[in-house]
mmCIF file of C-alpha atoms in Angstrom:
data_model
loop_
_atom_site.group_PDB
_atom_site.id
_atom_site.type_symbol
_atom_site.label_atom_id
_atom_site.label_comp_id
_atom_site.label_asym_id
_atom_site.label_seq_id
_atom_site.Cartn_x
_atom_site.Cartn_y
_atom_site.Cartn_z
ATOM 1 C CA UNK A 43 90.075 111.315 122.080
ATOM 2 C CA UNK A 44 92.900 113.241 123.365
ATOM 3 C CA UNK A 45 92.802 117.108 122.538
ATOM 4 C CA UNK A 46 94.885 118.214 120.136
ATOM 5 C CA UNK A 47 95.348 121.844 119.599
ATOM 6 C CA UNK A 48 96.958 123.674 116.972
ATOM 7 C CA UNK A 49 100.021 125.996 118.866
ATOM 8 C CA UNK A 50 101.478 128.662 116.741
ATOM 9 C CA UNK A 51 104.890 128.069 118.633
ATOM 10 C CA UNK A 52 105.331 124.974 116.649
ATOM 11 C CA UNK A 53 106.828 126.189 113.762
ATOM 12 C CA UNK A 54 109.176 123.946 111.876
ATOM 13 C CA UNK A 55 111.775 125.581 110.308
ATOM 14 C CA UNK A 56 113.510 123.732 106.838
ATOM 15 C CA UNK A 57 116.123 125.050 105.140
ATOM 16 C CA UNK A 58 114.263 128.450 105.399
ATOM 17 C CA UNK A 59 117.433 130.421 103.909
ATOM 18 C CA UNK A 60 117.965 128.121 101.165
ATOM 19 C CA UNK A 61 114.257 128.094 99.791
ATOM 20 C CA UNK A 62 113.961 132.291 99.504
ATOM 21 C CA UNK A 63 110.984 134.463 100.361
ATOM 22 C CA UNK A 64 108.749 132.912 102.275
ATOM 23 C CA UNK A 65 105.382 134.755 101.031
ATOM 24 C CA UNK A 66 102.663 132.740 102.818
ATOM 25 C CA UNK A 67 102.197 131.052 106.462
ATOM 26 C CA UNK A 68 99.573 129.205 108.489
ATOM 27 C CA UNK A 69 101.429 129.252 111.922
ATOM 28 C CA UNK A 70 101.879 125.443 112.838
ATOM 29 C CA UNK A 71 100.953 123.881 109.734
ATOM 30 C CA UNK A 72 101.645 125.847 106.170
ATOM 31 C CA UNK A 73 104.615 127.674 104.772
ATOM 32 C CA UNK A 74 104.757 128.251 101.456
ATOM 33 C CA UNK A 75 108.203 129.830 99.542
ATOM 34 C CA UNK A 76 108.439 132.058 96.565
ATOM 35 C CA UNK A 77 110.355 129.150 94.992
ATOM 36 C CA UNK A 78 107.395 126.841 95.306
ATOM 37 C CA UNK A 79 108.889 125.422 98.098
ATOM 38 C CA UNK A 80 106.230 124.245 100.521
ATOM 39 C CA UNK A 81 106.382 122.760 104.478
ATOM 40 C CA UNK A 82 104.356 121.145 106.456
ATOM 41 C CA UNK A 83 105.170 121.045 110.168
ATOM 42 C CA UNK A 84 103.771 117.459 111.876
ATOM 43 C CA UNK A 85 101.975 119.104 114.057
ATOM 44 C CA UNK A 86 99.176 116.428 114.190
ATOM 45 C CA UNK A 87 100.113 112.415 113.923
ATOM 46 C CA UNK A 88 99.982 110.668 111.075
ATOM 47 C CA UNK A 89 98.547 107.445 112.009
ATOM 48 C CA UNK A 90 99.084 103.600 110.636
ATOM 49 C CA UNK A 91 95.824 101.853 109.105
ATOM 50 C CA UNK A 92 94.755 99.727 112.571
ATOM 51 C CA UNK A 93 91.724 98.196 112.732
ATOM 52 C CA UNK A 94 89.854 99.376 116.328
ATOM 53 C CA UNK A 95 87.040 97.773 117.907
ATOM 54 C CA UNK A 96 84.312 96.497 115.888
ATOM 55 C CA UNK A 97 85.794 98.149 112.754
ATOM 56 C CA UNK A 98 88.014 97.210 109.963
ATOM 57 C CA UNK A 99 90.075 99.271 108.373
ATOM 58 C CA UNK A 100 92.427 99.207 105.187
ATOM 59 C CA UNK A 101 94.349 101.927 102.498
ATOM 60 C CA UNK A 102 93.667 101.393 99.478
ATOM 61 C CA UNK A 103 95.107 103.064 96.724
ATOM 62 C CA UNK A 104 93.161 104.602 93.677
ATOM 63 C CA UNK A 105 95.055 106.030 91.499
ATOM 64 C CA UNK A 106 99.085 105.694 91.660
ATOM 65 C CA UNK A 107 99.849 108.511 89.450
ATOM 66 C CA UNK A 108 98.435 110.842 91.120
ATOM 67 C CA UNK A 109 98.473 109.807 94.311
ATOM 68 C CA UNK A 110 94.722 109.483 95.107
ATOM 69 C CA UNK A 111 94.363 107.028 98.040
ATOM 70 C CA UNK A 112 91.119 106.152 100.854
ATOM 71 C CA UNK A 113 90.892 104.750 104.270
ATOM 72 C CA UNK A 114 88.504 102.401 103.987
ATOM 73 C CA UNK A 115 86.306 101.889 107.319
ATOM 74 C CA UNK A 116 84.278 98.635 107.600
ATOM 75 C CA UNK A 117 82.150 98.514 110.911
ATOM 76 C CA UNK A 118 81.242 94.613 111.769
ATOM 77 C CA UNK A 119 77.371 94.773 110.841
ATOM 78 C CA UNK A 120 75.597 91.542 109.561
ATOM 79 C CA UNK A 121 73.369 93.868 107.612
ATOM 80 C CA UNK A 122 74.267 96.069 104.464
ATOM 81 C CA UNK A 123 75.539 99.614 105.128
ATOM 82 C CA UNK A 124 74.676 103.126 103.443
ATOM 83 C CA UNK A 125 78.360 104.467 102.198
ATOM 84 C CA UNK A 126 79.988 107.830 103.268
ATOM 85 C CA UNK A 127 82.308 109.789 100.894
ATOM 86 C CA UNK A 128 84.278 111.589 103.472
ATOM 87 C CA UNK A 129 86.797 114.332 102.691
ATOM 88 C CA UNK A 130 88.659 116.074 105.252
ATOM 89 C CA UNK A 131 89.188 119.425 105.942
ATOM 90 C CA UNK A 132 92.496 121.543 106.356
ATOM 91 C CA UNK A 133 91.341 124.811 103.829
ATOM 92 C CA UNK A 134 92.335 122.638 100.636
ATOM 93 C CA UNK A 135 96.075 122.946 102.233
ATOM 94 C CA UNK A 136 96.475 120.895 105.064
ATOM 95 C CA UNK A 137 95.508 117.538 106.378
ATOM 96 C CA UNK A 138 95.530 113.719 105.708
ATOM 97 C CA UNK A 139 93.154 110.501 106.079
ATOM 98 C CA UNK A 140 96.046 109.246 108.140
ATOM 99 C CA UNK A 141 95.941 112.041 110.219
ATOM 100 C CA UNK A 142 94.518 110.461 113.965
ATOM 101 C CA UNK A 143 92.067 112.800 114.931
ATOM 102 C CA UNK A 144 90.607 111.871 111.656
ATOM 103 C CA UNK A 145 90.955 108.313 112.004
ATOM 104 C CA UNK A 146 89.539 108.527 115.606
ATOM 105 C CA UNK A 147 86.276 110.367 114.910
ATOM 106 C CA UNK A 148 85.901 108.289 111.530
ATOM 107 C CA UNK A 149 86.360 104.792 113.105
ATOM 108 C CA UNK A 150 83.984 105.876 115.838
ATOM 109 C CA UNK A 151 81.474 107.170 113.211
ATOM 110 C CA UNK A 152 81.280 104.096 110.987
ATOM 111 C CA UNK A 153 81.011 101.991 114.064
ATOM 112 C CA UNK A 154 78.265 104.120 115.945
ATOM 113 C CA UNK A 155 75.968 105.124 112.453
ATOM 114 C CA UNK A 156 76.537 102.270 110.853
ATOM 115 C CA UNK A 157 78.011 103.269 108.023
ATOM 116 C CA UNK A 158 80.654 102.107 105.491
ATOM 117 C CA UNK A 159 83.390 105.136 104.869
ATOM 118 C CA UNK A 160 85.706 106.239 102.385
ATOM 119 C CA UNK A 161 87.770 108.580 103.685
ATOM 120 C CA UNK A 162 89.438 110.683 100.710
ATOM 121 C CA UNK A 163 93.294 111.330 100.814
ATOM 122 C CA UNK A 164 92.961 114.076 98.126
ATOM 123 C CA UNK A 165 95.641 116.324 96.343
ATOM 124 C CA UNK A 166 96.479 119.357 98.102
ATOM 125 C CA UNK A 167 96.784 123.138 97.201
ATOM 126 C CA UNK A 168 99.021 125.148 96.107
ATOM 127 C CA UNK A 169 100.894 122.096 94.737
ATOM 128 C CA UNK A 170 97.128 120.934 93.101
ATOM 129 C CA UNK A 171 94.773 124.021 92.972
ATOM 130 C CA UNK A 172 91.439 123.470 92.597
ATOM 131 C CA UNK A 173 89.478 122.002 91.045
ATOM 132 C CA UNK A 174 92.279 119.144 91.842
ATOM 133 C CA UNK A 175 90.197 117.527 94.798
ATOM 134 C CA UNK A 176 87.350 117.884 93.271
ATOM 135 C CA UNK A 177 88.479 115.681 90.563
ATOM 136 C CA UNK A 178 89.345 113.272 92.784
ATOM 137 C CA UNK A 179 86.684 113.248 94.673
ATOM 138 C CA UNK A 180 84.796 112.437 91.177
ATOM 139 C CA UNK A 181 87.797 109.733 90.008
ATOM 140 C CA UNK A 182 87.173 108.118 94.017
ATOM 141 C CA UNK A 183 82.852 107.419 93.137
ATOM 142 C CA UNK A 184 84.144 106.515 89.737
ATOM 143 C CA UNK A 185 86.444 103.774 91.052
ATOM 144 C CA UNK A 186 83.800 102.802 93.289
ATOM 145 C CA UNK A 187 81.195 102.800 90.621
ATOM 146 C CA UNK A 188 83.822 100.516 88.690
ATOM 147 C CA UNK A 189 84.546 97.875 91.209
ATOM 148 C CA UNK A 190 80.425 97.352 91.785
ATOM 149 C CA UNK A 191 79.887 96.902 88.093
ATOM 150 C CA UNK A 192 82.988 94.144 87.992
ATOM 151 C CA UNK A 193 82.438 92.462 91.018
ATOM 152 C CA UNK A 194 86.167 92.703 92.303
ATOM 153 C CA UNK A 195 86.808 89.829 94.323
ATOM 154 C CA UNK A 196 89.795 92.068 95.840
ATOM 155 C CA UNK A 197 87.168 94.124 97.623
ATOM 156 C CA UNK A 198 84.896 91.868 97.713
ATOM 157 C CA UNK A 199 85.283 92.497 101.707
ATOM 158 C CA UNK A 200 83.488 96.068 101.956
ATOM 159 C CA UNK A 201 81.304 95.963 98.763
ATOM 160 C CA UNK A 202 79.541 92.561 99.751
ATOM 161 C CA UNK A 203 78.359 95.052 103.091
ATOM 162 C CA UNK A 204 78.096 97.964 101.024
ATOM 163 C CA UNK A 205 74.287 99.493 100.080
ATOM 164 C CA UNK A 206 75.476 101.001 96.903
ATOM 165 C CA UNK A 207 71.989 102.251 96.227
ATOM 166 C CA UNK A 208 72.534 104.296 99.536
ATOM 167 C CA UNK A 209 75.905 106.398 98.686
ATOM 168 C CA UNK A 210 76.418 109.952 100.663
ATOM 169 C CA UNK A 211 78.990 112.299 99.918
ATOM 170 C CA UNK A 212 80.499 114.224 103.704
ATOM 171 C CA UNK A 213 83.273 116.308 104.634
ATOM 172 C CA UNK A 214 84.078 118.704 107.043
ATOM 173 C CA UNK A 215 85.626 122.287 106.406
ATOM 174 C CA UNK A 216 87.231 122.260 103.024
ATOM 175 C CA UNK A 217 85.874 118.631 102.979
ATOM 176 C CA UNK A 218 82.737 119.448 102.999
ATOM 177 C CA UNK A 219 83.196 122.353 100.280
ATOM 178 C CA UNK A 220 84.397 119.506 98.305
ATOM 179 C CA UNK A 221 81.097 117.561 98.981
ATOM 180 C CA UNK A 222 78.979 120.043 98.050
ATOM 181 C CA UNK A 223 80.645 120.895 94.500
ATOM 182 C CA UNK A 224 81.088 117.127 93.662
ATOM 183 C CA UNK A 225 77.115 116.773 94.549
ATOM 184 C CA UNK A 226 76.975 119.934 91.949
ATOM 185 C CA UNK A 227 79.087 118.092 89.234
ATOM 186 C CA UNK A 228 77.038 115.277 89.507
ATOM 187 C CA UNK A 229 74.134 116.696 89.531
ATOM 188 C CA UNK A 230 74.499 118.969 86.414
ATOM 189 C CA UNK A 231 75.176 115.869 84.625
ATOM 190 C CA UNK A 232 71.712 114.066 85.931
ATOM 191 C CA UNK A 233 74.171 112.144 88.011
ATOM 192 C CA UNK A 234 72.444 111.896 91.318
ATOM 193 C CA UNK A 235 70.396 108.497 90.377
ATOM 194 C CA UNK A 236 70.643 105.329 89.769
ATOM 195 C CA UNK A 237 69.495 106.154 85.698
ATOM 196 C CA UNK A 238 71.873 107.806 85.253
ATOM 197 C CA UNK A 239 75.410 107.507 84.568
ATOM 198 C CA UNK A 240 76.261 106.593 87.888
ATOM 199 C CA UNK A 241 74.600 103.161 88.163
ATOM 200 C CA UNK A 242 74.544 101.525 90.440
ATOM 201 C CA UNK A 243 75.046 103.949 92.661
ATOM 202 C CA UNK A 244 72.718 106.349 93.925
ATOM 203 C CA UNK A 245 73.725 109.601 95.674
ATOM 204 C CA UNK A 246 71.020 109.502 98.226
ATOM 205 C CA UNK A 247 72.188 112.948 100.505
ATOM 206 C CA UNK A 248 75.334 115.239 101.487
ATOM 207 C CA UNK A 249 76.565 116.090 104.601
ATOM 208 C CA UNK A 250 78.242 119.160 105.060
ATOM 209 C CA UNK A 251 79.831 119.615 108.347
ATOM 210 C CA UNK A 252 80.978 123.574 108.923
ATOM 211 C CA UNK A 253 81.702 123.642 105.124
ATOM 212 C CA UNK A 254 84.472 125.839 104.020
ATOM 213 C CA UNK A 255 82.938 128.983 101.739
ATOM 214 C CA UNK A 256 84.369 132.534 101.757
ATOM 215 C CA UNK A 257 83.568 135.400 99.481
ATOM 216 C CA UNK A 258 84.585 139.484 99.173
ATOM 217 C CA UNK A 259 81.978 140.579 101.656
ATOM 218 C CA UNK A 260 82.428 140.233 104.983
ATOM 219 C CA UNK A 261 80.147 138.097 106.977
ATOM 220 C CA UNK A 262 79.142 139.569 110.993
ATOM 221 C CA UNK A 263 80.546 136.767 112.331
ATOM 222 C CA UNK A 264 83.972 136.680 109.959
ATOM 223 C CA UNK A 265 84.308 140.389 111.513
ATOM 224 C CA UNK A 266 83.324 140.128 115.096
ATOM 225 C CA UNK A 267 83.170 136.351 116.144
ATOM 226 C CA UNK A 268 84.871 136.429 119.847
ATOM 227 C CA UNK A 269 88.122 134.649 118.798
ATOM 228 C CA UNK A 270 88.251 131.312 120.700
ATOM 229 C CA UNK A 271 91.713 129.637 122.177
ATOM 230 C CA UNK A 272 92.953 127.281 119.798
ATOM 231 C CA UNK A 273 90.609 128.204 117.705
ATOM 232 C CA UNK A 274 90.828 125.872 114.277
ATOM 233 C CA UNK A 275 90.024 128.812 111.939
ATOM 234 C CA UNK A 276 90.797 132.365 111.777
ATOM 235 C CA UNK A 277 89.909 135.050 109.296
ATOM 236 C CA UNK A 278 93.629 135.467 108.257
ATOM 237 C CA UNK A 279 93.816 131.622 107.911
ATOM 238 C CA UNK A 280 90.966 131.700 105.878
ATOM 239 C CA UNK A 281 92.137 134.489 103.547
ATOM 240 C CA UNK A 282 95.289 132.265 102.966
ATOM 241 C CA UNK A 283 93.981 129.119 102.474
ATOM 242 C CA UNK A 284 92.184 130.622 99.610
ATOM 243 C CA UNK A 285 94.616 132.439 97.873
ATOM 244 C CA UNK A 286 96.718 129.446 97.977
ATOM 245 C CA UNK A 287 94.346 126.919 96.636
ATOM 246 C CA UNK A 288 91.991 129.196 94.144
ATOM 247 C CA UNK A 289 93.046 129.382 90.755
ATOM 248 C CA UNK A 290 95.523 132.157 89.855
ATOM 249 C CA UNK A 291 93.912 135.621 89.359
ATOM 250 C CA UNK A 292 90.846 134.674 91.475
ATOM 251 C CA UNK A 293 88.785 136.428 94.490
ATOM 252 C CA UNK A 294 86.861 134.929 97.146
ATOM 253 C CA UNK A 295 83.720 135.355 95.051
ATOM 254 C CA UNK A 296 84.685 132.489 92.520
ATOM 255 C CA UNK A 297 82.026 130.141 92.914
ATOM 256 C CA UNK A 298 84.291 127.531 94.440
ATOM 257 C CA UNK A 299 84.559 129.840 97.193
ATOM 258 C CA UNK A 300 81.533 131.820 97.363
ATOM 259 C CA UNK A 301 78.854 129.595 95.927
ATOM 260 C CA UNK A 302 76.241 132.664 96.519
ATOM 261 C CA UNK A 303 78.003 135.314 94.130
ATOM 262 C CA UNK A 304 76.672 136.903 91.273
ATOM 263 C CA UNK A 305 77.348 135.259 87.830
ATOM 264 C CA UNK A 306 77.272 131.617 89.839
ATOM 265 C CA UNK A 307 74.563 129.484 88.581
ATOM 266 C CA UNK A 308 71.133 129.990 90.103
ATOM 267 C CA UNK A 309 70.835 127.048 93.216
ATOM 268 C CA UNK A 310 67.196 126.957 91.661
ATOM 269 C CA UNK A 311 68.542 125.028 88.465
ATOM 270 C CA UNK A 312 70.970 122.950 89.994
ATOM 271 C CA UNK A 313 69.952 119.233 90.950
ATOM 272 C CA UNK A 314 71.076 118.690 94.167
ATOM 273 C CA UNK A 315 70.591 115.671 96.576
ATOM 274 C CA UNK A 316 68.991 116.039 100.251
ATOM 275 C CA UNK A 317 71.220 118.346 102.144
ATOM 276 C CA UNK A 318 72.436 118.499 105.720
ATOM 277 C CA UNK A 319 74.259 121.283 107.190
ATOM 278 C CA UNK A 320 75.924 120.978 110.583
ATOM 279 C CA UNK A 321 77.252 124.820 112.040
ATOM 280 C CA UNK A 322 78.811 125.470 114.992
ATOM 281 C CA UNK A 323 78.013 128.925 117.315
ATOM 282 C CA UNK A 324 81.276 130.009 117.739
ATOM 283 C CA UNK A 325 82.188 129.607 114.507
ATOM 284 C CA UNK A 326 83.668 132.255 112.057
ATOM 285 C CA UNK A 327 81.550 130.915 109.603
ATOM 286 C CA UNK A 328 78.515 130.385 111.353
ATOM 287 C CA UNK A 329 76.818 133.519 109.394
ATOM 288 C CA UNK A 330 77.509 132.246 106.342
ATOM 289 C CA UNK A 331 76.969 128.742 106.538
ATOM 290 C CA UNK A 332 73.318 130.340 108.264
ATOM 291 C CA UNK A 333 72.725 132.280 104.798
ATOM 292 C CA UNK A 334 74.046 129.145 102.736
ATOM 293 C CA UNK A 335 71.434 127.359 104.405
ATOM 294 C CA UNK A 336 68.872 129.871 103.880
ATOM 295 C CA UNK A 337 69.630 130.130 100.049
ATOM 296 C CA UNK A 338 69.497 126.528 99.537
ATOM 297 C CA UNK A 339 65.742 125.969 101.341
ATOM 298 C CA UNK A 340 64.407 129.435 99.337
ATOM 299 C CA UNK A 341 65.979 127.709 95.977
ATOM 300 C CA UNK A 342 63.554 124.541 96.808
ATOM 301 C CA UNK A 343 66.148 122.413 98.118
ATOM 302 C CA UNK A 344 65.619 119.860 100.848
ATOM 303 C CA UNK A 345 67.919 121.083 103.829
ATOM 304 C CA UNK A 346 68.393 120.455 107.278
ATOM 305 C CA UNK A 347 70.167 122.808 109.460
ATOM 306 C CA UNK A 348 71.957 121.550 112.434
ATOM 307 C CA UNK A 349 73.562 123.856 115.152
ATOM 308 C CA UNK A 350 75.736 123.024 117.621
ATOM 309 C CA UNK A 351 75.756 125.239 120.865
ATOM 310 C CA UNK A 352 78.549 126.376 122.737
ATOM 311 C CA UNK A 353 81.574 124.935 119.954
ATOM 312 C CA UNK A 354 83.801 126.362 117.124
ATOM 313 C CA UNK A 355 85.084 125.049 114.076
ATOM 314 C CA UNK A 356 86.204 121.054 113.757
ATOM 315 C CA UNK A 357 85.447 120.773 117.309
ATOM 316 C CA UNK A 358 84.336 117.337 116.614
ATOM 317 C CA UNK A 359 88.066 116.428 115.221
ATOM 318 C CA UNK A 360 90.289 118.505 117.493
ATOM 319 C CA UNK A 361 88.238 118.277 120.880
ATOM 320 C CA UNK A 362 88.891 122.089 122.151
ATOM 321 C CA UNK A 363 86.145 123.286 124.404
ATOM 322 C CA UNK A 364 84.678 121.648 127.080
ATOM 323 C CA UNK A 365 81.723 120.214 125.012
ATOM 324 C CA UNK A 366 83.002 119.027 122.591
ATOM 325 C CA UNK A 367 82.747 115.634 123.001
ATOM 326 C CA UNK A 368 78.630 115.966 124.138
ATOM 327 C CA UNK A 369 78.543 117.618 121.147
ATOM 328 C CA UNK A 370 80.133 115.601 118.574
ATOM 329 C CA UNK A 371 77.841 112.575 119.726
ATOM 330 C CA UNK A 372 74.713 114.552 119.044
ATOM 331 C CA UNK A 373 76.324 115.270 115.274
ATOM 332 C CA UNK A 374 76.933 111.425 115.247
ATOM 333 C CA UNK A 375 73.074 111.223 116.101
ATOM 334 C CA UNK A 376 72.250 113.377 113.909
ATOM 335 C CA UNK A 377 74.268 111.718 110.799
ATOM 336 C CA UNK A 378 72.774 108.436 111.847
ATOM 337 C CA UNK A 379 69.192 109.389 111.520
ATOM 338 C CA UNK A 380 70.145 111.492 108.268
ATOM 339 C CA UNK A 381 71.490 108.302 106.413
ATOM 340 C CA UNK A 382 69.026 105.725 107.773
ATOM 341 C CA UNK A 383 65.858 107.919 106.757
#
């Protein structure tokens, strides 16, 4: 994949005069107007639906109202496939299924674990706070759960390779926040098995790839992580993201952000599939992915910890350090032998 970096000299500037204050900004990709105006500079392709080698690939659209749209990846295996949920990351704010880095690491994903994948073009903050993609991320398994139990002929071509009965919800960043609280949703409704409301499918696991959690409190690495060139995530970036895509009047410890605050319900008492967590060492939030990890095995929950040496955040979409790509094909390992277990 070619590297693709974010530079904070791109910065697109729209009718800035016309549209007021401009009160917050993500250099290169955010910049949000007291008006309600918001831009987003192209700083990373948008890319058509093209099938690549060995995979087909199609947009489908869930729900035109809203918007709610997937990338549907289809590697060509005789046998039937587990199926990834996938939600990208860009801090709630940012980001597309269509964007290529995306479509490059998911294509090569489906093709290499042999997996089927949705990839989740969810509404973005501040124009669709939370919990916004988390409601889509429930409406996407509900459409899925709704052309299994009717036998669509339309997509006939992906469920016909599709293990229902092996379903796993994945994200990166923000995506992978929105993996974990959609595995909480379901799960606080019994919805995590095939008895449940969810028949026939059957959340077997999540995969949470440098998932996106703040919270008040200062983590050591949030403070005094060497700061890495094109690094994809910064502290300030971070603090932004979330005030633009909490609801109104919220901190970092709401327990969309900070799912280990006090007054969030005890991880003990929450039914949660299989977990696996992959964190990166250079990483801002290495430390608290590390405790998130922690508190989920000392609540009784089946996790697995993955850390990748020598890398920073969404190294394994933008390709910035020198490992990267060694790297991203042990996480591809790793997701392989996570889904086929």
């Amino acid at each position: 994949m070619e590297a693709i970096s974010f530079d904070p000299s791109i910065n697109v500037q729209v009718n800035q005069k016309s549209h007021g204050v401009l009160v917050e900004e993500i250099e290169g990709l955010i910049r949000v107007h007291k008006n309600g105006h918001v831009e987003r500079p192209p700083t990373i392709p948008i890319v058509p639906c093209t099938a690549t080698s060995g995979v087909t690939a199609k947009d489908i659209v869930i729900d035109k109202f809203t918007g709610l749209w997937t990338r549907i990846y289809v590697p060509n295996y005789s046998n039937k496939m587990p199926l990834l949920i996938y939600f990208h990351g860009g801090g709630f704010c940012v980001g597309s299924a269509a964007w290529s880095c995306y479509h490059e690491f998911l294509s090569g994903l489906a093709s290499k674990a042999g997996c089927i994948i949705f990839s989740v073009n969810y509404r973005l903050a501040p124009e669709n706070r939370l919990p916004a993609a988390y409601d889509d991320g429930i409406e996407t398994l509900m459409w899925v759960k709704q052309q299994a139990l009717s036998g669509s002929n339309e997509h006939k071509w992906w469920l016909s390779r599709c293990d229902l009965s092996s379903l796993f919800l994945a994200g990166d960043s923000a995506g992978a926040n929105i993996a974990y609280n959609v595995a909480t949703r379901l799960g606080s409704h019994g919805g995590t098995s095939a008895s449940s409301g969810m028949k026939p499918l059957v959340v077997k696991g999540s995969i949470l790839i440098q998932p996106f959690f703040g919270g008040e409190s200062r983590t050591a690495t949030e403070m005094h992580a060497t700061p890495q060139v094109n690094s994809a995530l910064t502290l300030p970036a971070s603090d932004a993201y979330w005030r633009l895509s909490l609801p109104f009047g919220s901190n970092r410890d709401h327990p969309w952000c900070n799912p280990l605050a006090n007054g969030t319900p005890k991880l003990r008492e929450l039914r949660l599939p299989p977990t696996m967590v992959c964190v990166s060492e250079m990483d801002i939030l290495k430390d608290r992915n590390m405790g998130f990890c922690n508190a989920l095995g000392g609540a009784g929950k089946r996790v697995e910890t993955k850390i990748y040496k020598g890398v920073g955040h969404a190294f394994q979409i933008l390709h910035n350090s020198p490992s990267s790509h060694i790297r991203t094909q042990e996480m591809i390992s790793h997701i392989k032998t996570f889904i086929n277990q």
